[in-house]
């Protein structure tokens, strides 16, 4: 190595290779840069074909403006760009490219061929061939109008970078996600995307909704709510998915700023938080949202990949986006107006304040640790003065006590009759499936199975977190025979099952000696196997959410089924427990749990305007 300390200017190809490290990290970045160039060139048709997930070949062809010989020659030089000339341009960037780095970088880490022909060139076009560290060659060639680019053997001369790539499926996923983004952001452009001989999509120009259908599928499209908000400073439009199609990953989220896909944590949060309790903590809404803002109020040059964006008024954009989504959720009756932290307040508001009277804490007798708050609830005696408190435990004898009161009241026992009379009947079960109850604002409809699943899921999660559960000893321990997959699943989650209240004896065979307190003791084997089954199923859907999967498997098994008749007491308890949940509105699988219809909603449905609903009786 030359260590004389003399300063030298790096040769071009080395400088380009260093810059390439920033601009070209993987096949996906090449595709992104090249498609952006095609869009900048005004193309209405863009075709992208890859071979060997882009490592063999990336081929892009467009019908854009093409390049003259002169431009072609400059195009692979660093900082050669036709897009920014002055300082002012830099402040209001509206094209994708502006650094003049992409082609230079790509040509330093791959074999590059460009064929291009401008509309003015009637006889022929030009072909450029370049290889890293050698002179470019340009010759006339017969070719269609527009530009075709071939990137071959990406990173063949930088093996370290090749090694750094993820597995083929992961790299493909990134490519696909980027192509979907382009297709969504430019519905008026015809796109073809192919992998080897396979067509991934081939879509004609259309409107955004149709684009969503074409690339994200019918189900997503049918479950999207339209957004629009426009004022002097900002225009927001697009679609946000109903909570029912929320995903465990963020792969269904597409946010664009002036037609460019962007990443911005604060804006993602704006979207997520607009849903409030409609979504669980690990659920991500799907959306395709377009923001249009005057380019001079944005700084896009924050990151070379140009994904990360800064706004001069962050909070304004945040709030506008939130308002747009909340408005749409509300218009579609999907807003519950109930924040998770409000659930206690909410319960009071809807007239259940008698339940909020004696709040008690459950304490682990062994450790003194507070396990959680449980409402105890009392009832006014016929005199209305004394209150009798019942602890809210899922305890059979207690439930019978309540059911008994109701049935005795039905038989005419005066004291119990007075009690039930003093209780306005607030719950009504429809088809042994849905529970109706009225609220201050209107009516709440609860899906009993989903609701119970939510409750059990949150309980299981809290037990898993706090390492404490109550067990009931089985009178007759159950000996289990597990098949291969059950037994490997069991090994995997044994310690969590123990936390949930199972006690096992392992010898020649597996024996369950105790089960969680609130599991039915009659059929321990079936219940247990179903938990294992559920767990292996959820695991394949969502391998990273281990604890949630265990809690959900447990919750599902334990839950009241649809079709099960519930007593008033059970409905009351279910409702109360639900309102105590962190996220009462969705079940662990993302299905809605409650639906609220307000009086104005009802008025609207019956063609009454809310103001004169009293007059026009
Ligand atoms: P930038 O896009 O930042 O200007 P690039 O290296 O991506 O830099 O491209 C360099 C130049 O090559 C562009 O400014 C443009 O003039 C020209 N160019 C690249 N791709 C195309 C294309 N598909 N059609 C027409 N011109 C292109
Ligand atoms: Mg570019």
Coordinates of C-alpha atoms and ligand atoms in Angstrom, one line a residue:
X1 CA 0.0 0.0 0.0
X2 CA 1.1 3.5 -0.8
X3 CA 1.5 5.2 2.6
X4 CA 3.4 8.3 1.5
X5 CA 0.4 10.4 2.7
X6 CA -0.1 12.2 -0.5
X7 CA -3.7 13.2 -1.2
X8 CA -5.1 11.8 -4.4
X9 CA -8.5 12.1 -6.1
X10 CA -10.1 8.7 -6.2
X11 CA -10.5 7.3 -9.7
X12 CA -14.1 7.6 -11.0
X13 CA -14.9 3.9 -10.8
X14 CA -13.9 3.6 -7.2
X15 CA -15.8 6.8 -6.2
X16 CA -18.8 5.3 -8.1
X17 CA -18.5 2.0 -6.3
X18 CA -18.4 3.7 -2.9
X19 CA -21.5 5.8 -3.9
X20 CA -23.1 2.6 -5.2
X21 CA -23.0 1.3 -1.6
X22 CA -25.5 3.9 -0.8
X23 CA -27.7 3.9 -3.9
X24 CA -27.6 0.3 -4.9
X25 CA -27.9 -2.1 -2.1
X26 CA -29.9 -4.9 -3.7
X27 CA -31.8 -5.8 -6.9
X28 CA -34.8 -3.9 -5.5
X29 CA -32.8 -0.7 -5.4
X30 CA -31.8 -1.1 -9.0
X31 CA -35.4 -1.6 -10.1
X32 CA -36.5 1.3 -8.0
X33 CA -34.0 3.7 -9.5
X34 CA -34.7 2.5 -13.1
X35 CA -38.4 2.6 -12.9
X36 CA -38.2 6.1 -11.4
X37 CA -36.1 7.1 -14.4
X38 CA -38.8 5.7 -16.7
X39 CA -41.5 7.6 -14.9
X40 CA -39.4 10.8 -15.0
X41 CA -39.0 10.2 -18.7
X42 CA -42.8 10.4 -19.0
X43 CA -43.4 6.8 -19.8
X44 CA -47.0 5.5 -20.0
X45 CA -45.8 1.9 -20.3
X46 CA -43.2 0.2 -18.3
X47 CA -42.0 -3.4 -18.4
X48 CA -39.8 -4.9 -15.7
X49 CA -38.5 -8.5 -16.1
X50 CA -36.1 -10.1 -13.7
X51 CA -34.1 -13.3 -13.8
X52 CA -32.6 -15.1 -10.8
X53 CA -34.3 -12.5 -8.4
X54 CA -32.5 -9.7 -10.3
X55 CA -29.0 -11.1 -9.7
X56 CA -28.9 -12.5 -13.2
X57 CA -30.7 -9.9 -15.2
X58 CA -32.9 -6.8 -14.6
X59 CA -34.5 -5.6 -17.8
X60 CA -36.6 -2.5 -17.9
X61 CA -38.2 -1.0 -21.0
X62 CA -40.2 2.1 -21.3
X63 CA -41.9 4.3 -23.9
X64 CA -40.6 7.5 -22.4
X65 CA -38.7 10.4 -24.0
X66 CA -35.5 8.4 -24.7
X67 CA -32.0 10.0 -24.8
X68 CA -29.9 11.6 -27.5
X69 CA -26.4 10.3 -28.1
X70 CA -25.1 13.2 -26.1
X71 CA -27.3 12.5 -23.1
X72 CA -26.7 8.8 -23.2
X73 CA -23.0 9.4 -23.0
X74 CA -23.4 11.6 -20.0
X75 CA -26.0 9.5 -18.3
X76 CA -23.6 7.0 -16.6
X77 CA -21.3 9.8 -15.3
X78 CA -21.6 10.8 -11.7
X79 CA -23.7 13.8 -11.0
X80 CA -24.9 13.8 -14.6
X81 CA -28.6 14.7 -14.4
X82 CA -31.1 16.4 -16.6
X83 CA -33.3 17.2 -13.7
X84 CA -31.8 19.8 -11.4
X85 CA -30.0 22.8 -12.8
X86 CA -30.3 25.5 -10.2
X87 CA -30.4 25.9 -6.4
X88 CA -34.1 26.8 -6.8
X89 CA -34.8 23.5 -8.5
X90 CA -33.3 21.7 -5.6
X91 CA -35.7 23.3 -3.2
X92 CA -38.7 22.2 -5.1
X93 CA -37.9 18.8 -6.4
X94 CA -40.7 17.1 -8.2
X95 CA -39.0 14.4 -10.2
X96 CA -37.8 11.2 -8.7
X97 CA -34.1 11.4 -9.6
X98 CA -32.1 14.5 -9.0
X99 CA -28.7 13.3 -7.8
X100 CA -27.5 11.9 -11.0
X101 CA -26.1 8.9 -9.2
X102 CA -28.1 5.9 -10.1
X103 CA -26.8 4.9 -13.5
X104 CA -23.2 5.7 -12.5
X105 CA -23.6 3.6 -9.4
X106 CA -25.2 0.7 -11.2
X107 CA -22.6 0.7 -13.9
X108 CA -19.9 0.3 -11.3
X109 CA -21.4 -2.9 -9.9
X110 CA -22.9 -4.6 -12.9
X111 CA -22.7 -5.0 -16.7
X112 CA -25.0 -2.3 -18.1
X113 CA -26.6 -2.0 -21.5
X114 CA -28.8 0.9 -22.5
X115 CA -30.7 1.1 -25.8
X116 CA -32.5 4.3 -26.3
X117 CA -34.2 6.3 -29.0
X118 CA -35.9 9.8 -28.9
X119 CA -39.0 10.7 -30.7
X120 CA -37.0 13.0 -32.9
X121 CA -34.7 10.2 -34.1
X122 CA -36.4 8.7 -37.1
X123 CA -33.7 6.4 -38.3
X124 CA -32.2 4.6 -35.4
X125 CA -31.3 4.8 -31.7
X126 CA -28.2 4.3 -29.6
X127 CA -26.7 1.5 -27.6
X128 CA -24.4 2.0 -24.7
X129 CA -22.4 -0.9 -23.3
X130 CA -20.5 -0.5 -20.1
X131 CA -18.5 -2.7 -17.7
X132 CA -17.0 -1.7 -14.4
X133 CA -13.6 -0.2 -14.7
X134 CA -13.6 0.1 -18.5
X135 CA -14.5 2.6 -21.1
X136 CA -18.1 2.8 -22.3
X137 CA -18.9 2.1 -25.9
X138 CA -21.8 3.7 -27.9
X139 CA -23.0 2.6 -31.3
X140 CA -26.1 3.2 -33.4
X141 CA -28.7 0.5 -33.2
X142 CA -32.2 -0.3 -34.4
X143 CA -34.6 -0.1 -31.5
X144 CA -38.1 1.2 -30.6
X145 CA -38.8 4.7 -29.2
X146 CA -38.1 5.0 -25.5
X147 CA -35.4 3.3 -23.4
X148 CA -34.4 -0.2 -22.6
X149 CA -32.0 -1.0 -19.8
X150 CA -30.3 -4.3 -19.1
X151 CA -28.5 -4.8 -15.8
X152 CA -26.5 -8.1 -15.9
X153 CA -24.7 -10.0 -13.1
X154 CA -25.3 -7.5 -10.4
X155 CA -22.5 -7.3 -7.9
X156 CA -20.4 -9.8 -9.8
X157 CA -17.3 -7.6 -9.0
X158 CA -18.3 -7.0 -5.3
X159 CA -18.8 -10.5 -3.8
X160 CA -19.2 -9.1 -0.3
X161 CA -22.3 -7.3 -1.4
X162 CA -23.7 -10.4 -3.1
X163 CA -23.2 -12.3 0.1
X164 CA -25.0 -9.6 2.0
X165 CA -28.2 -10.2 0.1
X166 CA -31.1 -12.0 1.8
X167 CA -32.6 -15.3 0.6
X168 CA -34.2 -15.3 -2.8
X169 CA -37.7 -15.2 -1.5
X170 CA -36.9 -12.2 0.8
X171 CA -35.3 -10.4 -2.1
X172 CA -38.2 -11.2 -4.3
X173 CA -40.7 -9.9 -1.7
X174 CA -38.8 -6.6 -1.6
X175 CA -38.9 -6.3 -5.4
X176 CA -42.5 -7.2 -5.5
X177 CA -43.4 -4.7 -2.8
X178 CA -41.6 -2.0 -4.7
X179 CA -43.3 -2.9 -8.0
X180 CA -46.7 -2.9 -6.3
X181 CA -45.9 0.5 -4.9
X182 CA -45.1 1.9 -8.4
X183 CA -48.3 0.3 -9.8
X184 CA -50.4 1.9 -7.0
X185 CA -48.8 5.3 -7.2
X186 CA -49.2 5.5 -11.0
X187 CA -52.6 4.0 -11.9
X188 CA -52.5 5.7 -15.3
X189 CA -49.3 3.9 -16.3
X190 CA -49.4 0.4 -17.9
X191 CA -47.2 -2.0 -16.0
X192 CA -45.8 -5.4 -16.7
X193 CA -43.8 -7.3 -14.1
X194 CA -42.3 -10.7 -14.8
X195 CA -40.0 -13.1 -13.1
X196 CA -38.3 -15.3 -15.7
X197 CA -41.1 -16.7 -17.8
X198 CA -43.7 -16.0 -15.1
X199 CA -45.9 -13.0 -15.2
X200 CA -46.4 -11.4 -11.8
X201 CA -48.7 -8.7 -13.0
X202 CA -49.7 -7.1 -16.3
X203 CA -52.1 -4.3 -15.8
X204 CA -53.7 -1.7 -17.9
X205 CA -54.1 2.0 -17.1
X206 CA -57.0 2.7 -14.8
X207 CA -58.1 4.4 -11.6
X208 CA -56.7 3.9 -8.1
X209 CA -59.5 1.6 -6.9
X210 CA -59.1 -0.7 -9.9
X211 CA -55.3 -0.7 -9.4
X212 CA -55.8 -1.8 -5.8
X213 CA -58.0 -4.6 -7.0
X214 CA -55.4 -5.6 -9.7
X215 CA -52.4 -5.7 -7.4
X216 CA -53.7 -6.3 -3.9
X217 CA -56.7 -8.4 -4.8
X218 CA -60.5 -8.3 -4.6
X219 CA -60.9 -8.9 -0.9
X220 CA -58.6 -6.0 0.0
X221 CA -60.3 -3.8 -2.6
X222 CA -63.8 -4.6 -1.3
X223 CA -62.8 -3.8 2.2
X224 CA -61.2 -0.4 1.7
X225 CA -62.8 2.8 2.8
X226 CA -62.3 5.9 0.7
X227 CA -60.5 8.9 2.1
X228 CA -60.4 12.4 1.0
X229 CA -59.4 15.6 2.6
X230 CA -58.5 18.7 0.8
X231 CA -57.5 22.2 1.9
X232 CA -55.0 24.9 0.8
X233 CA -52.0 23.2 2.2
X234 CA -52.6 19.5 1.7
X235 CA -54.6 17.1 -0.4
X236 CA -55.1 13.6 1.0
X237 CA -56.8 10.9 -0.9
X238 CA -56.8 7.1 -1.2
X239 CA -58.1 4.2 0.8
X240 CA -57.8 2.8 4.3
X241 CA -58.7 -0.8 5.1
X242 CA -61.4 -1.9 7.5
X243 CA -60.1 -3.4 10.7
X244 CA -61.2 -6.8 9.4
X245 CA -58.4 -6.9 6.9
X246 CA -55.7 -5.6 9.2
X247 CA -52.5 -7.7 9.0
X248 CA -49.8 -8.9 11.4
X249 CA -47.2 -7.2 9.3
X250 CA -46.9 -3.8 7.6
X251 CA -46.8 -5.2 4.1
X252 CA -50.2 -3.9 3.3
X253 CA -49.2 -0.3 3.9
X254 CA -48.5 2.1 1.1
X255 CA -48.0 5.8 1.7
X256 CA -47.1 8.1 -1.1
X257 CA -46.0 11.7 -1.1
X258 CA -46.5 13.5 -4.4
X259 CA -46.4 10.1 -6.1
X260 CA -43.3 8.9 -4.3
X261 CA -43.4 6.0 -1.8
X262 CA -42.3 7.3 1.5
X263 CA -41.5 6.0 5.0
X264 CA -42.3 8.2 7.9
X265 CA -42.7 6.8 11.4
X266 CA -44.8 9.6 12.6
X267 CA -47.3 9.3 9.7
X268 CA -47.6 5.5 10.1
X269 CA -48.4 6.2 13.7
X270 CA -51.0 8.8 12.6
X271 CA -52.8 6.1 10.6
X272 CA -52.5 3.4 13.2
X273 CA -53.7 5.6 16.0
X274 CA -56.7 6.8 14.1
X275 CA -58.2 3.3 14.4
X276 CA -57.9 3.5 18.2
X277 CA -59.3 0.4 19.9
X278 CA -60.5 -1.0 16.6
X279 CA -57.1 -2.6 16.2
X280 CA -55.0 -4.7 18.6
X281 CA -51.5 -3.6 19.4
X282 CA -50.0 -6.0 16.9
X283 CA -52.4 -5.4 14.1
X284 CA -51.5 -3.2 11.2
X285 CA -54.1 -1.6 9.0
X286 CA -53.8 -1.9 5.3
X287 CA -53.9 1.4 3.3
X288 CA -53.0 3.1 0.1
X289 CA -52.8 6.8 0.9
X290 CA -51.7 9.7 -1.3
X291 CA -50.5 12.9 0.1
X292 CA -50.0 15.9 -2.1
X293 CA -48.1 18.8 -0.6
X294 CA -46.3 21.7 -2.2
X295 CA -42.8 20.3 -2.8
X296 CA -41.1 23.4 -1.3
X297 CA -42.4 22.5 2.2
X298 CA -40.7 19.0 2.1
X299 CA -37.2 17.9 2.4
X300 CA -36.7 14.6 0.5
X301 CA -33.0 14.6 0.5
X302 CA -32.7 13.2 4.0
X303 CA -31.6 9.8 2.9
X304 CA -30.0 8.7 -0.3
X305 CA -32.7 6.1 -0.8
X306 CA -35.0 9.1 -0.7
X307 CA -37.7 7.2 1.3
X308 CA -37.4 9.1 4.5
X309 CA -39.1 12.5 4.3
X310 CA -39.1 15.6 6.5
X311 CA -41.9 18.1 6.6
X312 CA -41.6 21.7 7.5
X313 CA -44.8 21.4 9.6
X314 CA -44.8 17.8 10.9
X315 CA -47.7 18.2 13.2
X316 CA -49.9 19.7 10.6
X317 CA -49.4 16.7 8.2
X318 CA -49.8 14.3 11.1
X319 CA -53.1 15.8 12.2
X320 CA -54.5 16.2 8.7
X321 CA -53.8 12.5 8.0
X322 CA -55.4 11.5 11.2
X323 CA -58.5 13.6 10.6
X324 CA -58.9 12.1 7.1
X325 CA -58.9 8.6 8.4
X326 CA -61.0 9.2 11.4
X327 CA -63.6 11.0 9.3
X328 CA -63.8 8.0 6.9
X329 CA -64.0 5.5 9.8
X330 CA -66.8 7.6 11.3
X331 CA -68.7 7.9 8.1
X332 CA -68.6 4.1 7.8
X333 CA -69.8 3.6 11.4
X334 CA -66.5 2.0 12.3
X335 CA -65.5 4.4 15.0
X336 CA -66.3 3.4 18.5
X337 CA -65.2 6.7 20.0
X338 CA -63.8 4.8 22.8
X339 CA -60.1 4.8 23.7
X340 CA -58.7 1.7 25.4
X341 CA -57.8 3.7 28.5
X342 CA -61.3 4.9 28.7
X343 CA -62.9 1.6 29.2
X344 CA -63.6 2.2 32.8
X345 CA -65.0 5.6 32.2
X346 CA -66.9 4.2 29.3
X347 CA -68.6 1.7 31.5
X348 CA -69.7 4.3 33.9
X349 CA -70.9 6.5 31.1
X350 CA -73.2 3.8 29.8
X351 CA -74.9 3.5 33.1
X352 CA -73.0 0.6 34.6
X353 CA -71.7 2.8 37.4
X354 CA -73.1 0.6 40.1
X355 CA -70.5 -2.0 38.9
X356 CA -67.8 0.5 39.3
X357 CA -68.5 1.0 42.9
X358 CA -66.4 -1.5 44.8
X359 CA -63.2 -2.0 42.9
X360 CA -61.2 -4.7 44.4
X361 CA -57.7 -6.0 43.7
X362 CA -56.8 -9.6 43.3
X363 CA -53.6 -10.4 45.2
X364 CA -51.4 -13.4 44.8
X365 CA -51.5 -14.8 48.3
X366 CA -48.1 -16.4 47.9
X367 CA -46.2 -13.4 46.7
X368 CA -48.3 -10.5 47.7
X369 CA -48.2 -9.3 44.1
X370 CA -51.2 -7.4 42.7
X371 CA -52.6 -9.5 39.9
X372 CA -55.1 -7.0 38.6
X373 CA -58.2 -5.1 39.3
X374 CA -61.5 -6.9 39.1
X375 CA -64.7 -5.3 39.5
X376 CA -66.9 -6.5 42.3
X377 CA -70.4 -5.7 41.8
X378 CA -73.3 -5.2 44.2
X379 CA -77.0 -4.9 43.9
X380 CA -79.4 -2.7 45.6
X381 CA -81.5 -4.7 48.0
X382 CA -85.2 -4.1 47.9
X383 CA -84.8 -1.4 50.5
X384 CA -82.3 0.3 48.2
X385 CA -80.0 1.1 51.1
X386 CA -77.7 -1.9 51.6
X387 CA -75.4 -3.3 49.0
X388 CA -74.4 -6.9 48.9
X389 CA -71.1 -7.5 47.1
X390 CA -70.2 -10.4 45.0
X391 CA -66.8 -11.1 43.9
X392 CA -66.4 -11.3 40.2
X393 CA -64.8 -14.7 39.8
X394 CA -65.6 -17.1 37.1
X395 CA -66.9 -19.4 39.8
X396 CA -69.7 -21.7 39.2
X397 CA -71.4 -21.6 42.6
X398 CA -71.6 -17.8 42.2
X399 CA -73.1 -18.0 38.8
X400 CA -75.7 -20.4 40.1
X401 CA -76.5 -18.0 42.9
X402 CA -77.3 -15.3 40.3
X403 CA -79.2 -17.5 38.0
X404 CA -81.1 -18.7 41.0
X405 CA -82.1 -15.2 41.9
X406 CA -83.4 -14.6 38.5
X407 CA -85.3 -17.9 38.3
X408 CA -86.7 -17.4 41.8
X409 CA -87.8 -14.0 40.8
X410 CA -89.5 -15.5 37.8
X411 CA -91.3 -17.9 40.1
X412 CA -92.5 -14.9 42.1
X413 CA -90.2 -14.7 45.1
X414 CA -90.9 -11.1 46.3
X415 CA -87.3 -10.2 47.4
X416 CA -85.7 -11.5 44.2
X417 CA -88.5 -10.0 42.1
X418 CA -87.7 -6.6 43.7
X419 CA -84.1 -7.0 42.8
X420 CA -84.7 -8.0 39.2
X421 CA -87.2 -5.2 38.8
X422 CA -84.8 -2.7 40.2
X423 CA -82.4 -3.8 37.4
X424 CA -83.5 -2.5 34.1
X425 CA -83.1 -5.5 31.8
X426 CA -80.1 -4.3 29.8
X427 CA -79.2 -7.4 27.8
X428 CA -80.9 -9.4 25.1
X429 CA -79.5 -12.3 23.2
X430 CA -80.2 -12.7 19.6
X431 CA -80.1 -16.3 18.0
X432 CA -77.8 -17.4 20.9
X433 CA -75.0 -15.5 19.1
X434 CA -75.3 -11.7 19.6
X435 CA -75.9 -9.7 22.7
X436 CA -77.7 -6.4 22.4
X437 CA -77.4 -3.8 25.1
X438 CA -78.2 -0.1 25.1
X439 CA -75.8 2.7 25.7
X440 CA -76.2 6.4 26.2
X441 CA -75.6 6.9 22.5
X442 CA -77.6 4.1 21.0
X443 CA -77.2 0.3 20.9
X444 CA -74.2 -1.9 21.3
X445 CA -74.1 -5.3 19.6
X446 CA -71.6 -7.8 20.9
X447 CA -70.5 -11.0 19.2
X448 CA -70.4 -13.4 22.2
X449 CA -67.8 -15.7 21.0
X450 CA -65.4 -13.1 19.7
X451 CA -65.9 -11.1 22.9
X452 CA -65.2 -14.0 25.2
X453 CA -62.1 -14.8 23.1
X454 CA -60.8 -11.3 23.6
X455 CA -61.4 -11.5 27.3
X456 CA -59.7 -14.8 27.7
X457 CA -56.9 -13.8 25.4
X458 CA -56.1 -10.7 27.5
X459 CA -56.3 -12.8 30.7
X460 CA -54.0 -15.4 29.3
X461 CA -51.5 -12.7 28.2
X462 CA -51.6 -11.2 31.6
X463 CA -51.1 -14.5 33.2
X464 CA -48.2 -15.3 30.9
X465 CA -46.6 -11.9 31.8
X466 CA -47.2 -12.2 35.5
X467 CA -46.3 -15.9 35.9
X468 CA -49.3 -16.7 38.0
X469 CA -52.4 -18.7 37.5
X470 CA -54.8 -20.7 39.4
X471 CA -55.1 -24.4 38.8
X472 CA -57.7 -27.0 39.7
X473 CA -56.5 -30.5 40.5
X474 CA -58.1 -33.2 38.4
X475 CA -59.8 -35.9 40.4
X476 CA -58.6 -38.4 37.8
X477 CA -55.3 -37.3 36.1
X478 CA -55.5 -37.7 32.4
X479 CA -52.9 -39.7 30.5
X480 CA -52.2 -38.4 27.1
X481 CA -50.9 -39.9 23.9
X482 CA -49.4 -37.3 21.7
X483 CA -48.5 -37.8 18.0
X484 CA -45.2 -36.6 16.7
X485 CA -46.3 -33.1 15.8
X486 CA -48.3 -32.6 19.0
X487 CA -45.4 -33.7 21.1
X488 CA -42.9 -31.3 19.4
X489 CA -45.5 -28.5 19.8
X490 CA -45.9 -29.5 23.5
X491 CA -42.1 -29.3 24.1
X492 CA -42.1 -25.9 22.5
X493 CA -44.8 -24.3 24.7
X494 CA -44.6 -26.5 27.8
X495 CA -43.4 -23.8 30.1
X496 CA -46.1 -21.4 29.0
X497 CA -48.8 -24.0 29.5
X498 CA -47.5 -24.4 33.0
X499 CA -47.7 -20.7 33.6
X500 CA -51.3 -20.8 32.4
X501 CA -52.2 -23.4 35.1
X502 CA -51.5 -26.8 33.6
X503 CA -49.5 -29.2 35.8
X504 CA -47.9 -32.2 34.1
X505 CA -46.2 -35.3 35.2
X506 CA -43.8 -36.7 32.8
X507 CA -42.8 -40.3 33.0
X508 CA -43.3 -43.0 30.4
X509 CA -46.2 -41.1 29.2
X510 CA -47.5 -37.6 29.7
X511 CA -50.0 -37.0 32.5
X512 CA -52.0 -33.9 33.2
X513 CA -52.7 -33.7 36.9
X514 CA -54.1 -30.1 37.1
X515 CA -55.7 -27.7 34.6
X516 CA -56.3 -24.0 34.6
X517 CA -59.1 -23.0 37.0
X518 CA -61.5 -21.8 34.3
X519 CA -61.1 -24.7 31.9
X520 CA -63.9 -27.3 31.9
X521 CA -62.6 -30.3 33.7
X522 CA -64.8 -32.8 31.9
X523 CA -62.7 -33.1 28.8
X524 CA -59.2 -32.1 29.6
X525 CA -57.7 -34.2 26.8
X526 CA -59.7 -32.7 24.0
X527 CA -59.2 -29.2 25.4
X528 CA -55.5 -29.7 25.7
X529 CA -55.1 -31.1 22.2
X530 CA -57.1 -28.3 20.7
X531 CA -54.8 -25.8 22.3
X532 CA -51.8 -27.5 20.7
X533 CA -53.6 -27.7 17.4
X534 CA -54.5 -24.0 17.5
X535 CA -51.0 -23.1 18.4
X536 CA -49.4 -24.9 15.5
X537 CA -51.8 -23.3 13.2
X538 CA -51.3 -19.7 14.4
X539 CA -47.5 -20.3 14.4
X540 CA -47.5 -20.9 10.7
X541 CA -49.4 -17.7 10.1
X542 CA -47.4 -15.6 12.4
X543 CA -44.2 -17.2 13.7
X544 CA -42.8 -14.2 15.5
X545 CA -45.7 -13.6 17.9
X546 CA -45.1 -16.6 20.1
X547 CA -46.7 -15.4 23.3
X548 CA -49.7 -14.0 21.5
X549 CA -50.1 -17.2 19.6
X550 CA -50.2 -19.2 22.9
X551 CA -52.6 -16.8 24.5
X552 CA -54.9 -16.9 21.4
X553 CA -54.8 -20.7 21.2
X554 CA -55.8 -20.9 24.8
X555 CA -58.4 -18.2 24.5
X556 CA -60.0 -19.8 21.5
X557 CA -60.5 -23.1 23.3
X558 CA -61.9 -21.7 26.4
X559 CA -64.4 -19.4 24.8
X560 CA -68.2 -19.4 24.8
X561 CA -69.3 -20.6 21.4
X562 CA -71.9 -19.1 19.2
X563 CA -75.1 -20.9 19.6
X564 CA -74.8 -21.2 23.3
X565 CA -77.6 -19.7 25.3
X566 CA -76.5 -17.3 28.0
X567 CA -78.3 -16.2 31.1
X568 CA -78.7 -12.6 31.9
X569 CA -76.0 -12.9 34.5
X570 CA -73.6 -14.3 32.0
X571 CA -74.4 -11.6 29.5
X572 CA -73.8 -8.9 32.1
X573 CA -70.5 -10.4 33.1
X574 CA -69.3 -10.8 29.6
X575 CA -70.2 -7.2 28.8
X576 CA -68.4 -6.0 32.0
X577 CA -65.3 -8.1 31.4
X578 CA -65.2 -6.9 27.8
X579 CA -65.4 -3.3 28.8
X580 CA -62.4 -4.0 31.1
X581 CA -60.3 -5.2 28.2
X582 CA -57.5 -3.2 26.8
X583 CA -58.8 -3.6 23.3
X584 CA -62.4 -4.5 23.6
X585 CA -63.3 -4.1 19.9
X586 CA -61.4 -6.8 18.1
X587 CA -60.9 -10.5 18.9
X588 CA -57.4 -12.0 18.9
X589 CA -57.8 -12.9 15.2
X590 CA -58.7 -9.4 14.2
X591 CA -62.5 -10.0 13.8
X592 CA -64.6 -7.2 15.3
X593 CA -66.2 -7.9 18.6
X594 CA -68.6 -5.0 19.0
X595 CA -70.6 -2.9 16.7
X596 CA -72.2 0.3 17.9
X597 CA -75.1 2.1 16.3
X598 CA -75.8 5.5 17.5
X599 CA -79.2 7.2 17.6
X600 CA -78.1 9.5 14.7
X601 CA -77.1 6.4 12.7
X602 CA -80.6 4.9 13.3
X603 CA -82.2 8.3 12.6
X604 CA -80.4 8.4 9.3
X605 CA -81.3 4.8 8.4
X606 CA -85.0 5.6 9.0
X607 CA -84.9 8.8 7.0
X608 CA -85.3 11.0 10.0
X609 CA -83.2 14.1 10.3
X610 CA -81.9 14.1 13.9
X611 CA -83.3 17.6 14.6
X612 CA -86.9 16.9 13.9
X613 CA -87.0 13.3 15.0
X614 CA -89.2 14.4 17.9
X615 CA -91.6 16.6 15.8
X616 CA -92.3 14.1 13.0
X617 CA -93.3 11.2 15.2
Ligands
LIG1 P1 -31.1 11.1 -12.0 O1 -32.3 10.3 -12.3 O2 -30.8 11.4 -10.6 O3 -31.0 12.3 -12.9 P2 -29.7 8.8 -13.1 O4 -28.4 8.3 -12.9 O5 -30.8 8.0 -12.6 O6 -29.8 10.2 -12.4 O7 -30.0 9.2 -14.6 C1 -29.1 10.0 -15.2 C2 -29.8 10.7 -16.4 O8 -30.1 9.8 -17.4 C3 -31.2 11.3 -16.1 O9 -31.1 12.6 -15.6 C4 -31.9 11.2 -17.4 O10 -31.6 12.4 -18.2 C5 -31.2 10.1 -18.1 N1 -32.1 8.9 -18.1 C6 -32.0 7.8 -17.3 N2 -32.9 6.9 -17.5 C7 -33.7 7.3 -18.5 C8 -34.9 6.8 -19.2 N3 -35.4 5.6 -18.9 N4 -35.4 7.6 -20.2 C9 -34.8 8.8 -20.5 N5 -33.7 9.3 -19.9 C10 -33.2 8.6 -18.9
LIG2 MG1 -32.7 8.5 -11.5

